[in-house]
Coordinates of C-alpha atoms and ligand atoms in Angstrom, one line a residue:
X18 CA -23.9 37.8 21.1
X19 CA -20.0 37.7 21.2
X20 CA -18.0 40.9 22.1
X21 CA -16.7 40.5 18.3
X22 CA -20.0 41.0 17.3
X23 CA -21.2 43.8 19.2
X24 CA -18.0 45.6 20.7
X25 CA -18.6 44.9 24.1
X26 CA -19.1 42.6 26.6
X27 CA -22.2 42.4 30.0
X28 CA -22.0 39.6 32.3
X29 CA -21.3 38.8 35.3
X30 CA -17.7 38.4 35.1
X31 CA -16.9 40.7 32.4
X32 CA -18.3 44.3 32.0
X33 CA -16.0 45.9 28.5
X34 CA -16.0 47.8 26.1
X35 CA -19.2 50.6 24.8
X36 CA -22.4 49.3 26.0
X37 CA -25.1 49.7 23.8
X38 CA -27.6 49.3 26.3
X39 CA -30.5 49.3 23.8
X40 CA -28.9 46.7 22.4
X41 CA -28.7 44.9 25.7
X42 CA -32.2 45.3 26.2
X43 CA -32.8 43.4 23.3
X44 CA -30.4 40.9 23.9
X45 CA -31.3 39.9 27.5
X46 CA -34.9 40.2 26.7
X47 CA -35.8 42.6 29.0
X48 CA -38.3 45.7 29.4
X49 CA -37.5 49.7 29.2
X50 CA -38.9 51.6 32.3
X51 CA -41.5 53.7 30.3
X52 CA -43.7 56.8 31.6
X53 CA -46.0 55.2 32.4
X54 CA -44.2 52.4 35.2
X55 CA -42.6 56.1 36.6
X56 CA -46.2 57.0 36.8
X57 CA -47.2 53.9 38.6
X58 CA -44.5 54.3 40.9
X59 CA -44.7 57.9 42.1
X60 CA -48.9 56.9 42.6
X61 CA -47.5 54.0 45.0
X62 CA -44.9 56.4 46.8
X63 CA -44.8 59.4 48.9
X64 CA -41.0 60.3 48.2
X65 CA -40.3 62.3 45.7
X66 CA -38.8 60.0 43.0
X67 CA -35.6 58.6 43.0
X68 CA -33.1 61.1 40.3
X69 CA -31.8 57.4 39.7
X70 CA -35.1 56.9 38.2
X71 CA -36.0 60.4 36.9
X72 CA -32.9 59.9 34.9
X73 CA -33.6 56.2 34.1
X74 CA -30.2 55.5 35.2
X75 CA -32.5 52.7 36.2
X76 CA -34.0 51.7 33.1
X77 CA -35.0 48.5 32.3
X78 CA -36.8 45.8 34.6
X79 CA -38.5 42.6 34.8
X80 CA -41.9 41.7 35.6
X81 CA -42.0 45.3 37.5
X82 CA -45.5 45.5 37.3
X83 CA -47.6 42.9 38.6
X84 CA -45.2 43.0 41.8
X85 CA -46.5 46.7 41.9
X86 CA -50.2 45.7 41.4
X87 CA -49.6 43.4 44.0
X88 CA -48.2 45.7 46.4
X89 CA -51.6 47.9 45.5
X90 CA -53.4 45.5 46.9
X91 CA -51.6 45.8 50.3
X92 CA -49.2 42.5 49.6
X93 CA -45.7 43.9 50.3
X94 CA -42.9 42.3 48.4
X95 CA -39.2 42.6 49.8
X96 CA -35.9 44.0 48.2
X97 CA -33.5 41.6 47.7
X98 CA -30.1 41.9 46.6
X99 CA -26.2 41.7 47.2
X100 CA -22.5 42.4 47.4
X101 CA -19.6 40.2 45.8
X102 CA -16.8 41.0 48.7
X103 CA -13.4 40.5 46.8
X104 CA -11.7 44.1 47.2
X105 CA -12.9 47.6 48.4
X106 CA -16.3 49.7 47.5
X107 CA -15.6 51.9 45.3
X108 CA -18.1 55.1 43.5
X109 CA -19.5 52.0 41.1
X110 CA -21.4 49.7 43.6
X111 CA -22.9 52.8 45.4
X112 CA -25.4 53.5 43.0
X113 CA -27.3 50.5 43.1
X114 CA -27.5 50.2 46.8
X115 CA -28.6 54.2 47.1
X116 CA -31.3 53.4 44.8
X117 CA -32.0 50.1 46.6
X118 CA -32.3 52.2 49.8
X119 CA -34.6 54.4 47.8
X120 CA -36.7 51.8 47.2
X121 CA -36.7 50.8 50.9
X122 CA -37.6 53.9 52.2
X123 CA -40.3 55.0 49.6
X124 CA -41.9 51.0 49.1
X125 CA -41.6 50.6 53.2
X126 CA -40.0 47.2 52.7
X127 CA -37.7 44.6 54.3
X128 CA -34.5 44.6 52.6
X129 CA -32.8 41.1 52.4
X130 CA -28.8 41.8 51.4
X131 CA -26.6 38.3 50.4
X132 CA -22.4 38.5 50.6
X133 CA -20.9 36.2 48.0
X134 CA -18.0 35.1 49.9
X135 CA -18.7 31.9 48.5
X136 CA -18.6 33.2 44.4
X137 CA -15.6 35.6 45.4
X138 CA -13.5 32.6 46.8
X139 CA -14.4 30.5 44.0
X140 CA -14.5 32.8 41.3
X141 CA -11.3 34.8 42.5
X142 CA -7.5 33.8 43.0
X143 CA -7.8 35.2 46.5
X144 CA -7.7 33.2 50.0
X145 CA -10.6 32.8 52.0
X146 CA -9.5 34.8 55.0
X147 CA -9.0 37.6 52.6
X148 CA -12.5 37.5 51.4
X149 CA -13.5 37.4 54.7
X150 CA -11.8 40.5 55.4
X151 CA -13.9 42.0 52.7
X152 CA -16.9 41.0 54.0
X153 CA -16.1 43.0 57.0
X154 CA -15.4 45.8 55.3
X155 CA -17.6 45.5 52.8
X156 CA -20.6 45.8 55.2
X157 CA -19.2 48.8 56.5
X158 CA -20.0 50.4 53.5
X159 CA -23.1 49.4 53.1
X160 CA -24.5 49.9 56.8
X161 CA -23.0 53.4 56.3
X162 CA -25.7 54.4 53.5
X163 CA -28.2 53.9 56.0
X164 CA -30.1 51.2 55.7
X165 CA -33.2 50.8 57.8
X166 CA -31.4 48.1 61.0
X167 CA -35.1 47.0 61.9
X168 CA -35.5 46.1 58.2
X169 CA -32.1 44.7 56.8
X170 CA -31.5 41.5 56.9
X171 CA -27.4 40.1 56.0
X172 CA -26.7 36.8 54.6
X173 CA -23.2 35.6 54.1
X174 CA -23.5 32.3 52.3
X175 CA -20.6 30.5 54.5
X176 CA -22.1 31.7 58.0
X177 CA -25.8 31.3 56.6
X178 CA -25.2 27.5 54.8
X179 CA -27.8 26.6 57.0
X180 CA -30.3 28.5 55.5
X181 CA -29.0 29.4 51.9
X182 CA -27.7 25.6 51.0
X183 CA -31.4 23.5 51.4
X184 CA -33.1 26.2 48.7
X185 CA -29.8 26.3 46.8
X186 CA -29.7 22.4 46.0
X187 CA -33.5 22.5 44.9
X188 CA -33.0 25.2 42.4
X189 CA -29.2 23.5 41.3
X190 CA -31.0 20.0 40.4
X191 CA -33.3 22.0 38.2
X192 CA -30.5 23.8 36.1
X193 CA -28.2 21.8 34.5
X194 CA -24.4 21.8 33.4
X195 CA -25.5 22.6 29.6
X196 CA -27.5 25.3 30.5
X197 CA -24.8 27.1 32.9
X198 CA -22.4 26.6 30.3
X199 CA -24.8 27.9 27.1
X200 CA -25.5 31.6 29.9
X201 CA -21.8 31.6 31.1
X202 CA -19.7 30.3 28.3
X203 CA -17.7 28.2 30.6
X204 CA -15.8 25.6 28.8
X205 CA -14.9 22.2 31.1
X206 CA -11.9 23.8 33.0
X207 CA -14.1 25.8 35.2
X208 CA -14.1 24.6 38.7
X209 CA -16.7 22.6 40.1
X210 CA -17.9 25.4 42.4
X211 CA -18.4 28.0 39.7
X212 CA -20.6 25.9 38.1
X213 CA -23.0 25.5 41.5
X214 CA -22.5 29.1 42.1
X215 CA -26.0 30.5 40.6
X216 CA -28.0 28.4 42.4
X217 CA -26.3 30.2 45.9
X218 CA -27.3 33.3 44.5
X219 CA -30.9 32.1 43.4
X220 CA -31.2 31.7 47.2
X221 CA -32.4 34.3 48.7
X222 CA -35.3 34.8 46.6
X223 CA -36.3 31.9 48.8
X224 CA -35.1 31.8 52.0
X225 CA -37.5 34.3 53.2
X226 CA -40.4 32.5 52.2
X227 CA -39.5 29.8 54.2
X228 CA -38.5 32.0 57.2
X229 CA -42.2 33.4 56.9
X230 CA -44.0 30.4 55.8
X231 CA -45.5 32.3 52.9
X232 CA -44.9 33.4 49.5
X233 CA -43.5 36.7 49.2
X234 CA -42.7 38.3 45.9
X235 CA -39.7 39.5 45.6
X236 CA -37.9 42.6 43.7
X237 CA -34.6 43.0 43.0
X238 CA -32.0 45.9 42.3
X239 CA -29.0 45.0 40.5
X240 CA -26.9 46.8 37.9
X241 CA -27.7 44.8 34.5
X242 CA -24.4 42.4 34.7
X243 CA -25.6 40.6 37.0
X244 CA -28.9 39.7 35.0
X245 CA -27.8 36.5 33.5
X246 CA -28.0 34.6 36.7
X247 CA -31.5 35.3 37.5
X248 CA -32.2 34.6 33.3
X249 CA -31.2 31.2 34.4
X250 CA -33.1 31.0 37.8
X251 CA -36.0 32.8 37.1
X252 CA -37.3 29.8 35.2
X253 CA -36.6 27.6 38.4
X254 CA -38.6 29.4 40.6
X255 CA -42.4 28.3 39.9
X256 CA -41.4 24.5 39.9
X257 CA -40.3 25.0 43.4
X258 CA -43.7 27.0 44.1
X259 CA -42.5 30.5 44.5
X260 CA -43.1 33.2 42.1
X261 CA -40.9 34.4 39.9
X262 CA -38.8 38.1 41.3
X263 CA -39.6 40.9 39.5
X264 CA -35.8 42.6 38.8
X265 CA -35.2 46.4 37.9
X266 CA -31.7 47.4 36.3
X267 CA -29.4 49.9 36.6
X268 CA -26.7 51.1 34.3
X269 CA -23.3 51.4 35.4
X270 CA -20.7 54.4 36.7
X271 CA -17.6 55.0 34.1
X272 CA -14.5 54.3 35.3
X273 CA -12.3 57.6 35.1
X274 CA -10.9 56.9 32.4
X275 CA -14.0 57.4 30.4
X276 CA -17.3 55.6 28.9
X277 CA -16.3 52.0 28.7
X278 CA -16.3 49.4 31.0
X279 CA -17.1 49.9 34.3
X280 CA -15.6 51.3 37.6
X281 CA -13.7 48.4 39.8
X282 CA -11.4 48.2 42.0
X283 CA -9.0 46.1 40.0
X284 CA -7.4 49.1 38.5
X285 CA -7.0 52.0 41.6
X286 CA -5.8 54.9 39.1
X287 CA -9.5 54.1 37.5
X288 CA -11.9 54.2 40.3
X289 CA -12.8 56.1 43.2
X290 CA -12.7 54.4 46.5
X291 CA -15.0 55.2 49.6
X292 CA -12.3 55.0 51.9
X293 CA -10.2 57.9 49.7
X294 CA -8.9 61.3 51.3
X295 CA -10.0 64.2 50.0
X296 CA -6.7 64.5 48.4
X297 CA -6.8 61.0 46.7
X298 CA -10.2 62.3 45.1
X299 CA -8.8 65.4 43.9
X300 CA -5.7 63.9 42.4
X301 CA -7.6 61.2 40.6
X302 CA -10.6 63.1 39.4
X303 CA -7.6 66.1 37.9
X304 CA -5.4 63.4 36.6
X305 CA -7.5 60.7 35.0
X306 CA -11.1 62.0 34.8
X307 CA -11.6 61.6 31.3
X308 CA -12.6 64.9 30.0
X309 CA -15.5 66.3 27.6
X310 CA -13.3 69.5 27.2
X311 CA -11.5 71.0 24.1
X312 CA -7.5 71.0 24.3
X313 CA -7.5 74.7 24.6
X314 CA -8.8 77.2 26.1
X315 CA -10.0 79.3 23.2
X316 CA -11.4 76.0 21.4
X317 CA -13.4 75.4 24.6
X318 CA -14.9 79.1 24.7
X319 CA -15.9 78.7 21.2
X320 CA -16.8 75.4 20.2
X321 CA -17.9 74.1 24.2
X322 CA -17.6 70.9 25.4
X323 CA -19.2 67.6 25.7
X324 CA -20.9 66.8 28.4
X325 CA -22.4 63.1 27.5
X326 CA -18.7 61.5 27.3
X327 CA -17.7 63.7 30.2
X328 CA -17.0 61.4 33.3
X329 CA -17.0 64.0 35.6
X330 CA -20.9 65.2 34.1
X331 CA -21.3 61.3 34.0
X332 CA -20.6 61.1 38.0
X333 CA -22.9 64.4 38.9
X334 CA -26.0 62.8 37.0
X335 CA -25.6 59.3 38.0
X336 CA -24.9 60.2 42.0
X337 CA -23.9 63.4 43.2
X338 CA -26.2 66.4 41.9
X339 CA -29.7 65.2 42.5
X340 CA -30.9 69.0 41.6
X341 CA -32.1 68.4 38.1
X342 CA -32.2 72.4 37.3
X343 CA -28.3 72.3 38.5
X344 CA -27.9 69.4 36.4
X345 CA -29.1 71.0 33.7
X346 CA -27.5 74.2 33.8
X347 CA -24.1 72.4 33.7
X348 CA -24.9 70.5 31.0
X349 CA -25.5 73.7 28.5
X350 CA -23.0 76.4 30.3
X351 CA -20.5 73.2 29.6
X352 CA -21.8 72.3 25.7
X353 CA -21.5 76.1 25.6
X354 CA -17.8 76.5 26.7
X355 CA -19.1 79.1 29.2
X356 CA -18.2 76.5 31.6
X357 CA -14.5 74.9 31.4
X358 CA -13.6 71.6 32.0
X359 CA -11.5 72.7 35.6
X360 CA -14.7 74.2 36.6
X361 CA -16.5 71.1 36.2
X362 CA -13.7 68.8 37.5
X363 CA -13.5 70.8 41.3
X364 CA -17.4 70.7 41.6
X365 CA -17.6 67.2 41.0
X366 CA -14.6 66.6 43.4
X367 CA -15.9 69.2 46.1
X368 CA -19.2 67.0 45.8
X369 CA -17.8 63.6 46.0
X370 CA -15.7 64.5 48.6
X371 CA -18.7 66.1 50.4
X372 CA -20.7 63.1 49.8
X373 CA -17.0 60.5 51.4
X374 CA -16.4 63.2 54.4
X375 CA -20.3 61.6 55.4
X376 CA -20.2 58.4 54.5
X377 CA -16.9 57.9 56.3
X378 CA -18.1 59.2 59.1
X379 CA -21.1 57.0 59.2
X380 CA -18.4 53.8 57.8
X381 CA -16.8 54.1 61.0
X382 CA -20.1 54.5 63.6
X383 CA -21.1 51.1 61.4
X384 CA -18.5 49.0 63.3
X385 CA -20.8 48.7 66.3
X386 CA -23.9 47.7 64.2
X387 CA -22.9 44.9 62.1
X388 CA -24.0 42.2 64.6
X389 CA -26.9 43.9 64.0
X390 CA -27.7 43.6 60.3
X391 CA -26.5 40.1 60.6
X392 CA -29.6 37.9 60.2
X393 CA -30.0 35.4 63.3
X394 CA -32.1 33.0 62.5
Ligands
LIG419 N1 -22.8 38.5 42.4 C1 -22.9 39.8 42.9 C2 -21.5 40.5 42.8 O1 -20.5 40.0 42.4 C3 -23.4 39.9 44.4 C4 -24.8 39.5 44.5 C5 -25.4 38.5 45.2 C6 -25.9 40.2 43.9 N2 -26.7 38.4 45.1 C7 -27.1 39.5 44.4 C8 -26.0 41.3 43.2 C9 -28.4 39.9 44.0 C10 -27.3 41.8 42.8 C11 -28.5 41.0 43.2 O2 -21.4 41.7 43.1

């Protein structure tokens, strides 16, 4: 479907416009997370479910449950999934990788995490050494959420070739140039390297089979954009002899500016970075924090606001008030108008910048462990 058609736009280049993610659904062909998967999971766990879940901010999957069967049984699959390094972290990529840590710590599984540095330099009019600066400090933020170091496992496909490139070439003579163009839309001006690029991140799905000798199912986390890729792989897999990866999908964080799109770091006035001061939060969330609020103060009181286009609500449900009963008490005192839209703008900036005073903290103690995370094979 065209953005024409349907108003907006999901792939992996191009997040726009108001997703209809029922729509999407139906589109990529993919399952709703239903009562009774959330079920199945909680019986398979013994932390308390993920509010990313609760709140089916992760909602949709693929394949989810015969890898859970499997894991039943006592056969472990491994989390697999990755970071595009082109600029800095911002609010928006957090929420998959806290729910992929989640998944870690409640599943009890190694974690296998792939830098694009490859897609970002060919995809990107940026220089190499800049996205290798990224990579840097992209893995900063992503050591800082806390990922298990025994566990972890970093790939960056330039410093990895050696393992990524063998399993990328087998599943890049099984796709070919018609079907890339049919997922992507790419016409014939596209580079040569965009056009090998899925097969790099098709890899890793792989690689630690090899490593182990054995075939390990994999599951992936990934916010839904990034679907289309593994659409085209997924079908490669069993001709190589490895299963098919389950994939679970997440929605994505607004930018400020309200519900369309998503949050990236193209656009600084529209996104939150990790590496913000308090001040930068609190200037940004005040001044463009699209707002669910009436234009006056009496029209609040009496007709309340709206909560589901509120970016500020959007922000506490997605991330940063895991207290449901909170959640839900801010979502009626603010549909009431007992709660006005100031109110609601400092608590969400008093808990972001709770949640960035940490995270810094740990951003900068992640400087001595990268050497760790990076996988030596
Ligand atoms: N292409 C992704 C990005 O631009 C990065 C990525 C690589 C990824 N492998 C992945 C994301 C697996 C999700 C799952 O951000």
């Amino acid at each position: 479907m065209t953005k024409k058609e349907s108003g907006f736009s999901v792939n992996p280049w191009e997040v726009s416009g108001k997703i209809d993610y029922d729509k999407l659904v139906k589109e990529f062909g993919v399952q709703l997370i239903d009562d009774k998967m959330i079920t199945l999971i909680k019986n398979l766990t013994k932390k308390e479910l993920s509010p990313m879940l609760r709140r089916r901010i992760f909602f949709a999957h693929r394949d989810l449950k015969p890898i859970l069967d499997e894991y039943k049984k006592g056969n472990k699959f491994f989390l697999y999934t990755g970071c595009g390094p082109s600029g800095p972290i911002h609010l928006g990529h957090l929420g998959t990788w806290v729910f992929t840590k989640w998944l870690q710590d409640a599943f009890d599984v190694e974690l296998w995490f792939q830098f694009t540095d490859d897609e970002k330099f060919l995809f990107k009019d940026k220089s190499y050494e800049e996205i290798q600066e990224w990579t840097y400090q992209n893995m900063l933020d992503v050591i800082a959420l806390g990922f298990d170091p025994k566990k972890t496992h970093f790939l960056v496909d330039t410093k990895h070739a050696n393992l990524l490139y063998p399993e990328a070439i087998k599943v890049a003579k099984k796709i070919t140039f018609s079907t890339v163009k049919g997922a992507f839309g790419f016409d014939d001006s596209r580079n040569i390297g965009e056009i090998f690029y899925t097969s790099m991140q098709a890899a890793p799905v792989i690689v630690p089979c090899v490593l182990k000798k054995k075939k390990i199912p994999c599951l992936i986390p990934l916010a839904i954009d990034q679907d289309p890729h593994f659409r085209v792989a997924r079908d490669v897999y069993p001709k190589l002899g490895y299963p098919k990866p389950a994939i679970i999908h997440g929605m994505f964080l607004p930018p400020l500016t309200g519900n369309e799109g998503k949050m990236s770091s193209s656009n600084a006035n529209v996104a939150i970075l990790t590496t913000d001061t308090e001040e930068e939060v609190k200037k940004k969330i005040n001044k463009y924090a699209f707002s669910g609020g009436r234009d006056t103060l009496e029209e609040h009181r009496k007709l309340g606001g709206n909560p589901d286009v509120d970016v500020c609500f959007q922000y506490l449900k997605f991330l940063f008030e895991p207290d449901d009963k909170k959640l839900e008490q801010i979502y009626r005192d603010y549909k009431s108008g007992k709660m006005l839209s100031g109110e609601l703008k400092s608590y969400t900036i008093e808990k972001i910048n709770s949640f960035l005073k940490e995270h810094q903290k740990k951003r900068e103690e992640a400087k001595k462990l990268v050497e760790t995370f990076l996988y030596k094979g």
